[in-house]
Short mmCIF file of C-alpha atoms in Angstrom, two decimals:
data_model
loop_
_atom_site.label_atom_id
_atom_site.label_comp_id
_atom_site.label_asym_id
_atom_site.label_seq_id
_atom_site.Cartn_x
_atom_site.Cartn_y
_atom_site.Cartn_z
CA UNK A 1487 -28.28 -29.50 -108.49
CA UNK A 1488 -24.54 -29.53 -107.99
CA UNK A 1489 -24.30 -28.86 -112.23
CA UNK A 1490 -26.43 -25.86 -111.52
CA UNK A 1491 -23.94 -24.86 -108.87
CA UNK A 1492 -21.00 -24.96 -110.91
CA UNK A 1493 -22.73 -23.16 -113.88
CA UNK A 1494 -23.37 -20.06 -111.19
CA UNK A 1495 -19.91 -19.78 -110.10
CA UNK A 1496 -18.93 -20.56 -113.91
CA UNK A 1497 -20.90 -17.54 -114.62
CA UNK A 1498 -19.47 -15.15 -111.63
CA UNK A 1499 -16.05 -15.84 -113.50
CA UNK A 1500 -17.68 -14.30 -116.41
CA UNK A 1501 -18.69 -11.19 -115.01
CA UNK A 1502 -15.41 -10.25 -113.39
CA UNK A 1503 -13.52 -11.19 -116.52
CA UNK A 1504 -16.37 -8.63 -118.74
CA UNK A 1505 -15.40 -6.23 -116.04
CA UNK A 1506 -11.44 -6.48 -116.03
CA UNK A 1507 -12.51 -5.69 -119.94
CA UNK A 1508 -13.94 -2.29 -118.73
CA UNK A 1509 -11.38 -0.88 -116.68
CA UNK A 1510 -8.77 -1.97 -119.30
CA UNK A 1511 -10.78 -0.51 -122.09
CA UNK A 1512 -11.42 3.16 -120.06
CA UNK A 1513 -7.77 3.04 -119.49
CA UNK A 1514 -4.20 4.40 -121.55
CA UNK A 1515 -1.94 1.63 -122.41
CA UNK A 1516 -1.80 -1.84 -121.06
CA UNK A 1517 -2.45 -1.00 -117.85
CA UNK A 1518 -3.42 -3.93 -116.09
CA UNK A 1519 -7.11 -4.93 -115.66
CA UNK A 1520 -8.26 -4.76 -112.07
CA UNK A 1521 -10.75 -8.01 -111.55
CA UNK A 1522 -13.57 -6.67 -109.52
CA UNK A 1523 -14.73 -10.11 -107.39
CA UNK A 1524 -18.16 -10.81 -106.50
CA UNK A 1525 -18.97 -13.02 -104.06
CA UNK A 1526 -21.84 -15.59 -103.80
CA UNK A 1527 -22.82 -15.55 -100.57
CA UNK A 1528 -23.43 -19.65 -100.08
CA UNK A 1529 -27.19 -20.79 -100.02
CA UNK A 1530 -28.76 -21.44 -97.22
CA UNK A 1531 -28.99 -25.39 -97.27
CA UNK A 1532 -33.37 -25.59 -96.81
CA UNK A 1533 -33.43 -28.81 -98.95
CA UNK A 1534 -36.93 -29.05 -100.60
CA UNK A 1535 -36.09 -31.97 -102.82
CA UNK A 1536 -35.41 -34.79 -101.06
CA UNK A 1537 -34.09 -36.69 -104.44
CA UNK A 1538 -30.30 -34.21 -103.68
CA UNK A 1539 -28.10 -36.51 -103.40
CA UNK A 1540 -24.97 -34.45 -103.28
CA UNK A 1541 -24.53 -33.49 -99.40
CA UNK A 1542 -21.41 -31.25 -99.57
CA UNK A 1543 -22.80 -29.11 -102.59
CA UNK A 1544 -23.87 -25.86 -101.23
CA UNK A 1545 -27.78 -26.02 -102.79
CA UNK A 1546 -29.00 -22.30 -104.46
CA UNK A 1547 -32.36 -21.39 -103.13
CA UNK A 1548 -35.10 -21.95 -105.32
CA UNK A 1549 -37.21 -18.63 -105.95
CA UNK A 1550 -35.84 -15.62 -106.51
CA UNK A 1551 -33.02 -13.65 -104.73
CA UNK A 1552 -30.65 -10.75 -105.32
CA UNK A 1553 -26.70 -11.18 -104.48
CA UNK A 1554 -24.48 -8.35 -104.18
CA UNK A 1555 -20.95 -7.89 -103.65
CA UNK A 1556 -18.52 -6.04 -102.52
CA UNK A 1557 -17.44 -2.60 -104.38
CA UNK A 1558 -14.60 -2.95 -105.98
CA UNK A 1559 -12.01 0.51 -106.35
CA UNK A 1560 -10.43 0.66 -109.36
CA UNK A 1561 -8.52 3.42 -110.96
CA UNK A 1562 -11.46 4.61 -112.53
CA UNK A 1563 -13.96 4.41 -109.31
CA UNK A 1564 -15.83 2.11 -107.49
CA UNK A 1565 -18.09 -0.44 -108.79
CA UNK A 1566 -19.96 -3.04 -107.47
CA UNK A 1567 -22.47 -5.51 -108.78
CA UNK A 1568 -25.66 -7.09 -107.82
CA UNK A 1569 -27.14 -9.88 -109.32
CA UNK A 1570 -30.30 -11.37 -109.23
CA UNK A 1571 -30.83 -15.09 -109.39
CA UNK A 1572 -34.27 -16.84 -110.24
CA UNK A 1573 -34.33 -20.62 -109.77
CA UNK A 1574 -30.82 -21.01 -109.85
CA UNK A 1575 -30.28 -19.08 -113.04
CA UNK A 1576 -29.00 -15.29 -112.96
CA UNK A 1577 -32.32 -13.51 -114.27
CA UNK A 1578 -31.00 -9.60 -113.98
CA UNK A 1579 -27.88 -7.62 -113.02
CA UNK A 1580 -27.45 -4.61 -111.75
CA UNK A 1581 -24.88 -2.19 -111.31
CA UNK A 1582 -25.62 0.03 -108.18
CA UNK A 1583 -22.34 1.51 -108.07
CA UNK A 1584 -20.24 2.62 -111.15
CA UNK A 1585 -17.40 5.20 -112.05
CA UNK A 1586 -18.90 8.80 -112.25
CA UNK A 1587 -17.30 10.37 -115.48
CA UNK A 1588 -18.37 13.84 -116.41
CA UNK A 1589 -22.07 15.47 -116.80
CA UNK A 1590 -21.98 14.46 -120.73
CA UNK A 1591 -21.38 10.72 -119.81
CA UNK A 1592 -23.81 10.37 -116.98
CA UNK A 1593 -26.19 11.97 -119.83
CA UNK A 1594 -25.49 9.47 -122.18
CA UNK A 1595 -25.83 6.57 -120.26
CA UNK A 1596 -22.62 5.41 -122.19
CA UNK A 1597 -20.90 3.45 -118.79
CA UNK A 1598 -20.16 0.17 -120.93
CA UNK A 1599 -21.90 -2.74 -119.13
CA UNK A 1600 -21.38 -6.47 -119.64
CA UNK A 1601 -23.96 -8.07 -122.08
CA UNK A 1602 -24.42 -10.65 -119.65
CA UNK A 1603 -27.36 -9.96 -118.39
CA UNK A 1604 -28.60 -10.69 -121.81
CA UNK A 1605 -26.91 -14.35 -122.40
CA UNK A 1606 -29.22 -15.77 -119.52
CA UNK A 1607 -32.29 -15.50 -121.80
CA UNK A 1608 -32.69 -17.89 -125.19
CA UNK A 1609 -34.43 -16.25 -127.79
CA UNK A 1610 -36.96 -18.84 -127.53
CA UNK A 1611 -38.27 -17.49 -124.46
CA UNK A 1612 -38.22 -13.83 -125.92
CA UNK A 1613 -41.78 -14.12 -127.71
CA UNK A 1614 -40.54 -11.75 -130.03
CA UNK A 1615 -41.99 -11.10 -133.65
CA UNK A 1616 -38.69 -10.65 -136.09
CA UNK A 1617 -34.72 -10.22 -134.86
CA UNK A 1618 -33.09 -7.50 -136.20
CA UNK A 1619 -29.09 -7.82 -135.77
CA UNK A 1620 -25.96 -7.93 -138.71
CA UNK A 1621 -26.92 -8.10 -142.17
CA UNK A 1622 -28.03 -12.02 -142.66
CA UNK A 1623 -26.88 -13.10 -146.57
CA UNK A 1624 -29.44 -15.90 -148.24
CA UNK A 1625 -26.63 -18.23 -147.57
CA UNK A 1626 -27.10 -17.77 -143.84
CA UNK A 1627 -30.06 -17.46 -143.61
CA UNK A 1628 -31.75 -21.00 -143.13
CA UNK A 1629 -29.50 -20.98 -140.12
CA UNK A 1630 -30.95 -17.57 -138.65
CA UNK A 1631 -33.47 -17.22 -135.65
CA UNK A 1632 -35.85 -15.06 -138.52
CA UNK A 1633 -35.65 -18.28 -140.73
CA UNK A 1634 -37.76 -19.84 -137.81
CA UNK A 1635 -39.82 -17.17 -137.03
CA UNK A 1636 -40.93 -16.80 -140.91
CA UNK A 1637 -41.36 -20.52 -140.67
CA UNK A 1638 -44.27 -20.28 -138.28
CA UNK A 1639 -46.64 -18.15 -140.30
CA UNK A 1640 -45.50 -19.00 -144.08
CA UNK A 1641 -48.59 -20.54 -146.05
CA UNK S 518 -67.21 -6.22 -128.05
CA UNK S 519 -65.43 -9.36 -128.78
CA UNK S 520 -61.67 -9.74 -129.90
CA UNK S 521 -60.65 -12.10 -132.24
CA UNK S 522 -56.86 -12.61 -132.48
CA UNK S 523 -55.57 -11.27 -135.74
CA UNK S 524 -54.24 -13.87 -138.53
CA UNK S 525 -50.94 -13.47 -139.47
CA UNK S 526 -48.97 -14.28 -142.70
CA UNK S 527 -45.38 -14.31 -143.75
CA UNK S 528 -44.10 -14.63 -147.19
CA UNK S 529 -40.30 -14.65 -147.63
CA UNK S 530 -37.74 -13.80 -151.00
CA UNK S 531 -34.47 -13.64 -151.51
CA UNK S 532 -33.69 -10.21 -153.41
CA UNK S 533 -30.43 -8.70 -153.76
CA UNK S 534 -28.58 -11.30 -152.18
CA UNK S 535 -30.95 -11.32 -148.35
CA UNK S 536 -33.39 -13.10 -147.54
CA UNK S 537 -36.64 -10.50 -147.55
CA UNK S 538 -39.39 -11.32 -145.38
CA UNK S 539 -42.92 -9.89 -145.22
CA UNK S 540 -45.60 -10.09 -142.07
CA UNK S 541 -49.12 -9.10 -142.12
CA UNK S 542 -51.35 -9.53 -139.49
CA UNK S 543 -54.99 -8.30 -139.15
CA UNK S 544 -58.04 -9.65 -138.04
CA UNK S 545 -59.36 -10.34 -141.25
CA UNK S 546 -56.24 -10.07 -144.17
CA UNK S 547 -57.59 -8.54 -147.24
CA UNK S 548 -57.92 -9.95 -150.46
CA UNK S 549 -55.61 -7.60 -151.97
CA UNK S 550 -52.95 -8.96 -149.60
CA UNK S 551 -51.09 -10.90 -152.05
CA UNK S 552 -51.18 -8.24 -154.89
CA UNK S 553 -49.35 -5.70 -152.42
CA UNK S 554 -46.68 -7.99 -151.19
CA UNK S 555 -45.98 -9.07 -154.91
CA UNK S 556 -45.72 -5.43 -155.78
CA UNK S 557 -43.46 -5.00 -152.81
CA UNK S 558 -40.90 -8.00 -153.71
CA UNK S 559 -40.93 -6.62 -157.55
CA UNK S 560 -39.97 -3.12 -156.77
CA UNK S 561 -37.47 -4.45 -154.63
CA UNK S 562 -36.12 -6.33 -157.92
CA UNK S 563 -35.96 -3.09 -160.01
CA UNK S 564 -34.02 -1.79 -157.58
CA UNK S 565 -31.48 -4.41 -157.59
CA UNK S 566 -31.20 -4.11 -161.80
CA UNK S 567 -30.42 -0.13 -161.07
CA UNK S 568 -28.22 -0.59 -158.05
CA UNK S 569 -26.52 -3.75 -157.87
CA UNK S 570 -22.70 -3.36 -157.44
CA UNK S 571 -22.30 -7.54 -158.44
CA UNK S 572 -24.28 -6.88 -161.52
CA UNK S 573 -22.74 -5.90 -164.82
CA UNK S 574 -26.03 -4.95 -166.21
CA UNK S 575 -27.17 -2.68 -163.64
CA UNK S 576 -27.19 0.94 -164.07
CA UNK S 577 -24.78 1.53 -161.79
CA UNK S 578 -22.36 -1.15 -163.19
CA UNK S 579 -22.90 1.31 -166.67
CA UNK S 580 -22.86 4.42 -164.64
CA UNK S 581 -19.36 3.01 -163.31
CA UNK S 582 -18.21 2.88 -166.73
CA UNK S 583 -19.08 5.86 -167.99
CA UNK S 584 -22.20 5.06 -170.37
CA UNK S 585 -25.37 6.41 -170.47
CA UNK S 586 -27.89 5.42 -167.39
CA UNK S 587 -31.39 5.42 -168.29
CA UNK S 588 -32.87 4.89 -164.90
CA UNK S 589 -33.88 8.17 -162.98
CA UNK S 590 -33.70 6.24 -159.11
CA UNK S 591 -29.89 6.37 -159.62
CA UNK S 592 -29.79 9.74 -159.42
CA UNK S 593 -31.76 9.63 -156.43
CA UNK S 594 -29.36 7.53 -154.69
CA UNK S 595 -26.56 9.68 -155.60
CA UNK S 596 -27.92 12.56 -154.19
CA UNK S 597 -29.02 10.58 -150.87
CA UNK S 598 -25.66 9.47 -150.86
CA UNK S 599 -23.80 12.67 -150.62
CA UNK S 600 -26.88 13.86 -147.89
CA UNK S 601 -25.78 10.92 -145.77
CA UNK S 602 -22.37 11.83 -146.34
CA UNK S 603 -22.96 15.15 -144.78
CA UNK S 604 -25.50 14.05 -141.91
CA UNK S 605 -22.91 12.05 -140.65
CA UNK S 606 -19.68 13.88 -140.74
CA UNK S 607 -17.79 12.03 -143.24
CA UNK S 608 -18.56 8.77 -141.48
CA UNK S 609 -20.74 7.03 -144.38
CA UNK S 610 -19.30 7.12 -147.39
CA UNK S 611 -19.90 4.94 -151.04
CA UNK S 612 -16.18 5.90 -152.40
CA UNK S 613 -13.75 3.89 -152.45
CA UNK S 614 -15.18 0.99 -150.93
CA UNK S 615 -13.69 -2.41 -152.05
CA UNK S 616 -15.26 -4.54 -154.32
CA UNK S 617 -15.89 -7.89 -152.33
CA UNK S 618 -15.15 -10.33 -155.64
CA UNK S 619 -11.44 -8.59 -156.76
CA UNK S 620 -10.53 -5.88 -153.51
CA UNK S 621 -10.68 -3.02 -156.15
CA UNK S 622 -12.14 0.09 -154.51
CA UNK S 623 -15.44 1.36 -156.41
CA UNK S 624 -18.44 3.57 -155.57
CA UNK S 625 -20.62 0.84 -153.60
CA UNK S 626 -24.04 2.76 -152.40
CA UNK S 627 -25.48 -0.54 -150.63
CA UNK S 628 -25.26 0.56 -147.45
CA UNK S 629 -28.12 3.15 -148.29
CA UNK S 630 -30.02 1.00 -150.91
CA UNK S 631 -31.31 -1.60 -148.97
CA UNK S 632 -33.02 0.89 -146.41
CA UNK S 633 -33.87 2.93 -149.23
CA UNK S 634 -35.35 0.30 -150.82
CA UNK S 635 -37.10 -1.37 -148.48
CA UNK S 636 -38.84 1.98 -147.39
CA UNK S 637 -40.13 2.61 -150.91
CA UNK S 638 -41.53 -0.68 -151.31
CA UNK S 639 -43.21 -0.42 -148.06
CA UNK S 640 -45.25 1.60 -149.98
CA UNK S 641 -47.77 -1.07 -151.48
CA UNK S 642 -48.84 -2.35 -147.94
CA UNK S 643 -49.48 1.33 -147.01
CA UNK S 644 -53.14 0.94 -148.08
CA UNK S 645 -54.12 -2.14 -146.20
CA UNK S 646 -56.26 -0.03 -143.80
CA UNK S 647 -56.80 -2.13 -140.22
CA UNK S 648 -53.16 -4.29 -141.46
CA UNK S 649 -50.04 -4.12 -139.39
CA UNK S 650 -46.71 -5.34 -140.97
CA UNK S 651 -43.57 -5.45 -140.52
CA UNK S 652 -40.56 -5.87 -143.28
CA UNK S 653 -37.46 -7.56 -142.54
CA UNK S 654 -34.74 -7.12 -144.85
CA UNK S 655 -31.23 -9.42 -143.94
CA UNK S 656 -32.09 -8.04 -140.70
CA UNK S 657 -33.19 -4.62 -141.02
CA UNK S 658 -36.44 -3.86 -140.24
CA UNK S 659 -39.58 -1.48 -140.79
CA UNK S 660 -43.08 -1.80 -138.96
CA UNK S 661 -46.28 -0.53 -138.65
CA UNK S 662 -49.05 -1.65 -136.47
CA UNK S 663 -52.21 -0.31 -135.99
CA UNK S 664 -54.36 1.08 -133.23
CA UNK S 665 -55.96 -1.82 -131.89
CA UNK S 666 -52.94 -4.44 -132.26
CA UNK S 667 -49.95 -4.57 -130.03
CA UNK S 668 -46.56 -3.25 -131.24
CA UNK S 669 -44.13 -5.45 -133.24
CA UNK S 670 -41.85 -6.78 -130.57
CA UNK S 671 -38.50 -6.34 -132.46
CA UNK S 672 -35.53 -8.94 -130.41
CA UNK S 673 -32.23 -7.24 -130.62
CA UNK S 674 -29.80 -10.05 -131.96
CA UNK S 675 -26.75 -10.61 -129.15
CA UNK S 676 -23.37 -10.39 -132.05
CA UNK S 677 -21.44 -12.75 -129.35
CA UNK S 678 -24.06 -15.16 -130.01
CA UNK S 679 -26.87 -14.91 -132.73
CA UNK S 680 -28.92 -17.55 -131.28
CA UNK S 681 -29.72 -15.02 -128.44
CA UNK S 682 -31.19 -12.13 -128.32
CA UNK S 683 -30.19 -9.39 -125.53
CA UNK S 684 -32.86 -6.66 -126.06
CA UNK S 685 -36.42 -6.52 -127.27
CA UNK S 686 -37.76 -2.92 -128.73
CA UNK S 687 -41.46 -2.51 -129.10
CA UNK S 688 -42.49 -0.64 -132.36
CA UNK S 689 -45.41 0.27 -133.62
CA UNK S 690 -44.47 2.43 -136.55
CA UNK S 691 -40.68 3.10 -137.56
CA UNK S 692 -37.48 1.07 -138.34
CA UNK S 693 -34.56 -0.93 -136.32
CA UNK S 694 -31.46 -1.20 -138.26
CA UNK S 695 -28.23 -3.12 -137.03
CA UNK S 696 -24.87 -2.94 -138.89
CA UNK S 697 -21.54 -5.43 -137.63
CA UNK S 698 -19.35 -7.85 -138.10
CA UNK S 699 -21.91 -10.90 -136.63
CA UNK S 700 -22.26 -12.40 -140.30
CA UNK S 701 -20.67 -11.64 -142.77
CA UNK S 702 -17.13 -10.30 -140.99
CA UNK S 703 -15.46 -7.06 -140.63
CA UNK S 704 -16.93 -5.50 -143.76
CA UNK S 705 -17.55 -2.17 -142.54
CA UNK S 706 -14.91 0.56 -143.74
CA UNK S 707 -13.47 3.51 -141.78
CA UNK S 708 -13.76 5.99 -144.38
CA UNK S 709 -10.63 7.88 -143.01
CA UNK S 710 -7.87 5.02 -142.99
CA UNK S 711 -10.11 2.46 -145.81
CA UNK S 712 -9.25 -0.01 -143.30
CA UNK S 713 -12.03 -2.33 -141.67
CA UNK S 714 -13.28 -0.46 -138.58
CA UNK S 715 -12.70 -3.05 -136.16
CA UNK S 716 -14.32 -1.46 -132.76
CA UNK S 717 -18.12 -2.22 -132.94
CA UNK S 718 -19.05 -5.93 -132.85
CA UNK S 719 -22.66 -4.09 -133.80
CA UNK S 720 -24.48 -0.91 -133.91
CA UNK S 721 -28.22 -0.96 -133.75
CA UNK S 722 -29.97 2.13 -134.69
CA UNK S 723 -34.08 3.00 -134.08
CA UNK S 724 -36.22 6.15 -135.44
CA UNK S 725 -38.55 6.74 -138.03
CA UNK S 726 -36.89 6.07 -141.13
CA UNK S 727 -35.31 2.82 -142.26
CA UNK S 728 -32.97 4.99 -144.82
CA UNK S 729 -31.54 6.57 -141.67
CA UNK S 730 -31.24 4.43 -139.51
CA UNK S 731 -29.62 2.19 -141.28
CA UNK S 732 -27.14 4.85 -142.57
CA UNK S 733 -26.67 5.95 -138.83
CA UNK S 734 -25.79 2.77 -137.96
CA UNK S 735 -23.20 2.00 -140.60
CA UNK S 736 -21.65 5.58 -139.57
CA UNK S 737 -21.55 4.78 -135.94
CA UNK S 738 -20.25 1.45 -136.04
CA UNK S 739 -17.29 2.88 -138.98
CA UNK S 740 -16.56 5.46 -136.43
CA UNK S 741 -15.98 3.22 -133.01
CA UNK S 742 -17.48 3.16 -129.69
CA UNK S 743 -17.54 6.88 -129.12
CA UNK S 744 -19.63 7.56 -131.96
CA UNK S 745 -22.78 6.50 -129.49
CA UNK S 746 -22.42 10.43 -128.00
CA UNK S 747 -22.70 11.68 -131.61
CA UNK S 748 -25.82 9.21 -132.11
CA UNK S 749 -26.94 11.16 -128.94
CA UNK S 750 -26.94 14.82 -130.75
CA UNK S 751 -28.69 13.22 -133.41
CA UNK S 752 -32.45 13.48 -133.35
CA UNK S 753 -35.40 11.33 -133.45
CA UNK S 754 -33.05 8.45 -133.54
CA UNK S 755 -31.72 6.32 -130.68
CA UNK S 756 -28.95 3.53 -130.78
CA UNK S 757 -27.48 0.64 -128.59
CA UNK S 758 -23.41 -0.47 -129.50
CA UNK S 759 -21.74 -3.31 -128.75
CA UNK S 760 -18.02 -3.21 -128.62
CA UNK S 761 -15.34 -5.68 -129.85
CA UNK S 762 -14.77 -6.82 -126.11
CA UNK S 763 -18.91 -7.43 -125.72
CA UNK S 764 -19.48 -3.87 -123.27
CA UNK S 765 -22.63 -2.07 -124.09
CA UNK S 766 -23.43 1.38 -124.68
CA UNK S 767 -26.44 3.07 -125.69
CA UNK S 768 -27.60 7.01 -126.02
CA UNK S 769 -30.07 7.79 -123.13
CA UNK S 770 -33.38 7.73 -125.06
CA UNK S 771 -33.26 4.20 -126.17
CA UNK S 772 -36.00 2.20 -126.21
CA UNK S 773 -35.32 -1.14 -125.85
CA UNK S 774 -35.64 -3.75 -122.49
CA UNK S 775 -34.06 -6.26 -121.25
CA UNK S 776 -35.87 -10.25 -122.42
CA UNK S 777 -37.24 -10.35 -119.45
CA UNK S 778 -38.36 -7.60 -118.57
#
């Protein structure tokens, strides 16, 4: 329980480095990244499992719930971020609050989000049929997710 | 009215240098099944003798040198060459490019052929009535499912780590292409400065043609992150970036979801 801990607040570093990315990225120069925080609030401590044996490790509840924090300013606007975690593992995250550029932008839904969201979920629980993604060369290709997909239904 | 779960084969080739796979599902595969796909993987073939750029022999190799080309497809992908030229502004284009064995720059069309390709030889498994399919080519992709089986669920490879996938698009009939840097390194050139174009980690393009997409996605990823509001203008097709630093972007039609979702 405690290494799933860790790996959460492991992961929370993540998303405000991705997001010091983003305001560095929309800005001129080197100006320097603004870290947007987000705090975890801590768990409340209902122990189901009796076998935790780790009594000051704050224990994330089991099930499903949605964190958000605070909204950060930075040069370009306010943002804040909300994430959802599903038996201890962040299953979604939103952004409720971003930067409002122009009309066009808002259009485009171009604001440039983390792809963390994404690097919660293994490919192997995807069910998908084929994986598109960079050109795979025969030399790679034993090692590539469509070499095991193939694999299933060659005869 | 009972449901029986459709069969489903795979047969897999390497041709011009990526690994070609073939699925066909259907309820009951026809016996012609095998004849189509082998037709498929041989026109595939031809078009690597025409339009390989690593092949002395091939009619472009000749074409290159100034002799006499025999095939009639090369003109065909000259001419889609300079169209894709214009659709995109510039932004794909087979001058120039450098030859991967010695650095010397040569007209390379291979960022078209392999969509091109792929969509002609699609072809042969356009007759297996009640047959869905879908084609992947090193990664590009073209699909077809019919009426009364689900759409191909196409996962979206993550570039900052190609054992995940961050997006799944559900097809039943078109093409998802994806050019970057994931595999085979920064081989994609800006056509204005012939230097690698460094911004895109990956570009992954959706709409009805694998030809196009594919070329749209080599544009937009040669052209940088910004390119995703030209992608907007551009109809019918859809696309989802990546940039260098892992941020996403995407035009606001596009279809995909998140795993999970």
């Amino acid at each position: 329980m405690r290494r799933i801990t860790l790996w959460m607040f492991s992961t929370v570093a993540a998303l405000v480095l991705l997001f010091s990315y983003r305001t560095s990225t929309g800005g001129s120069g080197n100006a320097a990244a603004e870290p947007i925080t987000l705090t975890v609030p801590s768990a409340p401590a209902t122990s189901a499992s009796p076998e935790t044996t780790a009594p000051s490790a704050s224990k994330p509840t089991l099930g499903t719930k949605t964190y958000t924090g605070s909204t950060a300013n930075t040069r370009w606007g306010d943002v804040q971020v909300a994430i959802t975690v599903t038996n201890g593992k962040i299953s979604d995250v939103q952004v409720p609050v971003y930067p409002n550029g122009n009309g066009r932008d808002e259009e485009i839904n171009g604001y440039a989000l983390p792809i963390l969201t994404q690097e919660t979920l293994s490919a192997q629980n995807a069910n998908i049929d084929t994986v598109s993604g960079a050109t795979v060369t025969s030399d790679g290709y034993l090692q590539s997710l469509q070499s095991a997909l193939d694999a299933a239904h060659l005869s | 009215m009972t449901t029986e779960t459709p069969v489903r084969r795979a047969w897999v080739q390497q041709i011009m240098g990526l690994p070609i796979s073939v699925h066909i599902r259907s309820r009951h595969l026809a016996p012609t099944i095998d004849d189509c796909v082998t037709a498929l993987f041989a026109d595939l073939r031809r078009i690597d003798r025409v339009c390989s750029p690593y092949r002395d022999d091939s009619d472009l190799a000749r074409w290159a040198r100034g002799e006499a080309v025999t095939d009639p497809l090369l003109n065909d992908v000259v001419r889609l060459c300079d169209e894709a030229h214009e659709r995109t502004e510039g932004w794909f284009d087979p001058r120039g490019l450098p030859d991967p064995r010695d650095g010397h720059p040569r007209y390379d069309p291979s960022g078209l052929v392999k969509g091109w390709a792929v969509e002609r030889a699609a072809r042969h498994l356009a007759d297996l009535a009640g047959h869905g399919w879908c084609v992947n080519a090193g990664g590009d992709i073209l699909v077809y499912a019919p009426d009364d089986q689900p759409p191909w669920r196409i996962g979206i490879e993550n570039p900052l780590d190609p054992t995940r996938v961050m997006q799944v698009v559900d097809l039943r009939s078109g093409a998802v292409a994806t050019s970057g840097s994931t595999h085979r390194g920064s081989h994609i050139i800006d056509p204005h400065t012939r230097l690698p174009a460094v911004a895109c980690r990956s570009v992954t393009v959706t709409g009805p043609s694998l030809l196009w997409a594919d070329v749209y996605a080599t544009a937009t990823a040669a052209r940088g992150t910004t390119a995703v509001e030209w992608l907007h203008g551009v109809e019918a097709y859809e696309g989802l970036l990546v940039t260098v630093r892992g941020l996403v972007r995407a035009t606001a039609g596009w279809p995909g979801h998140q795993v999970g979702s």
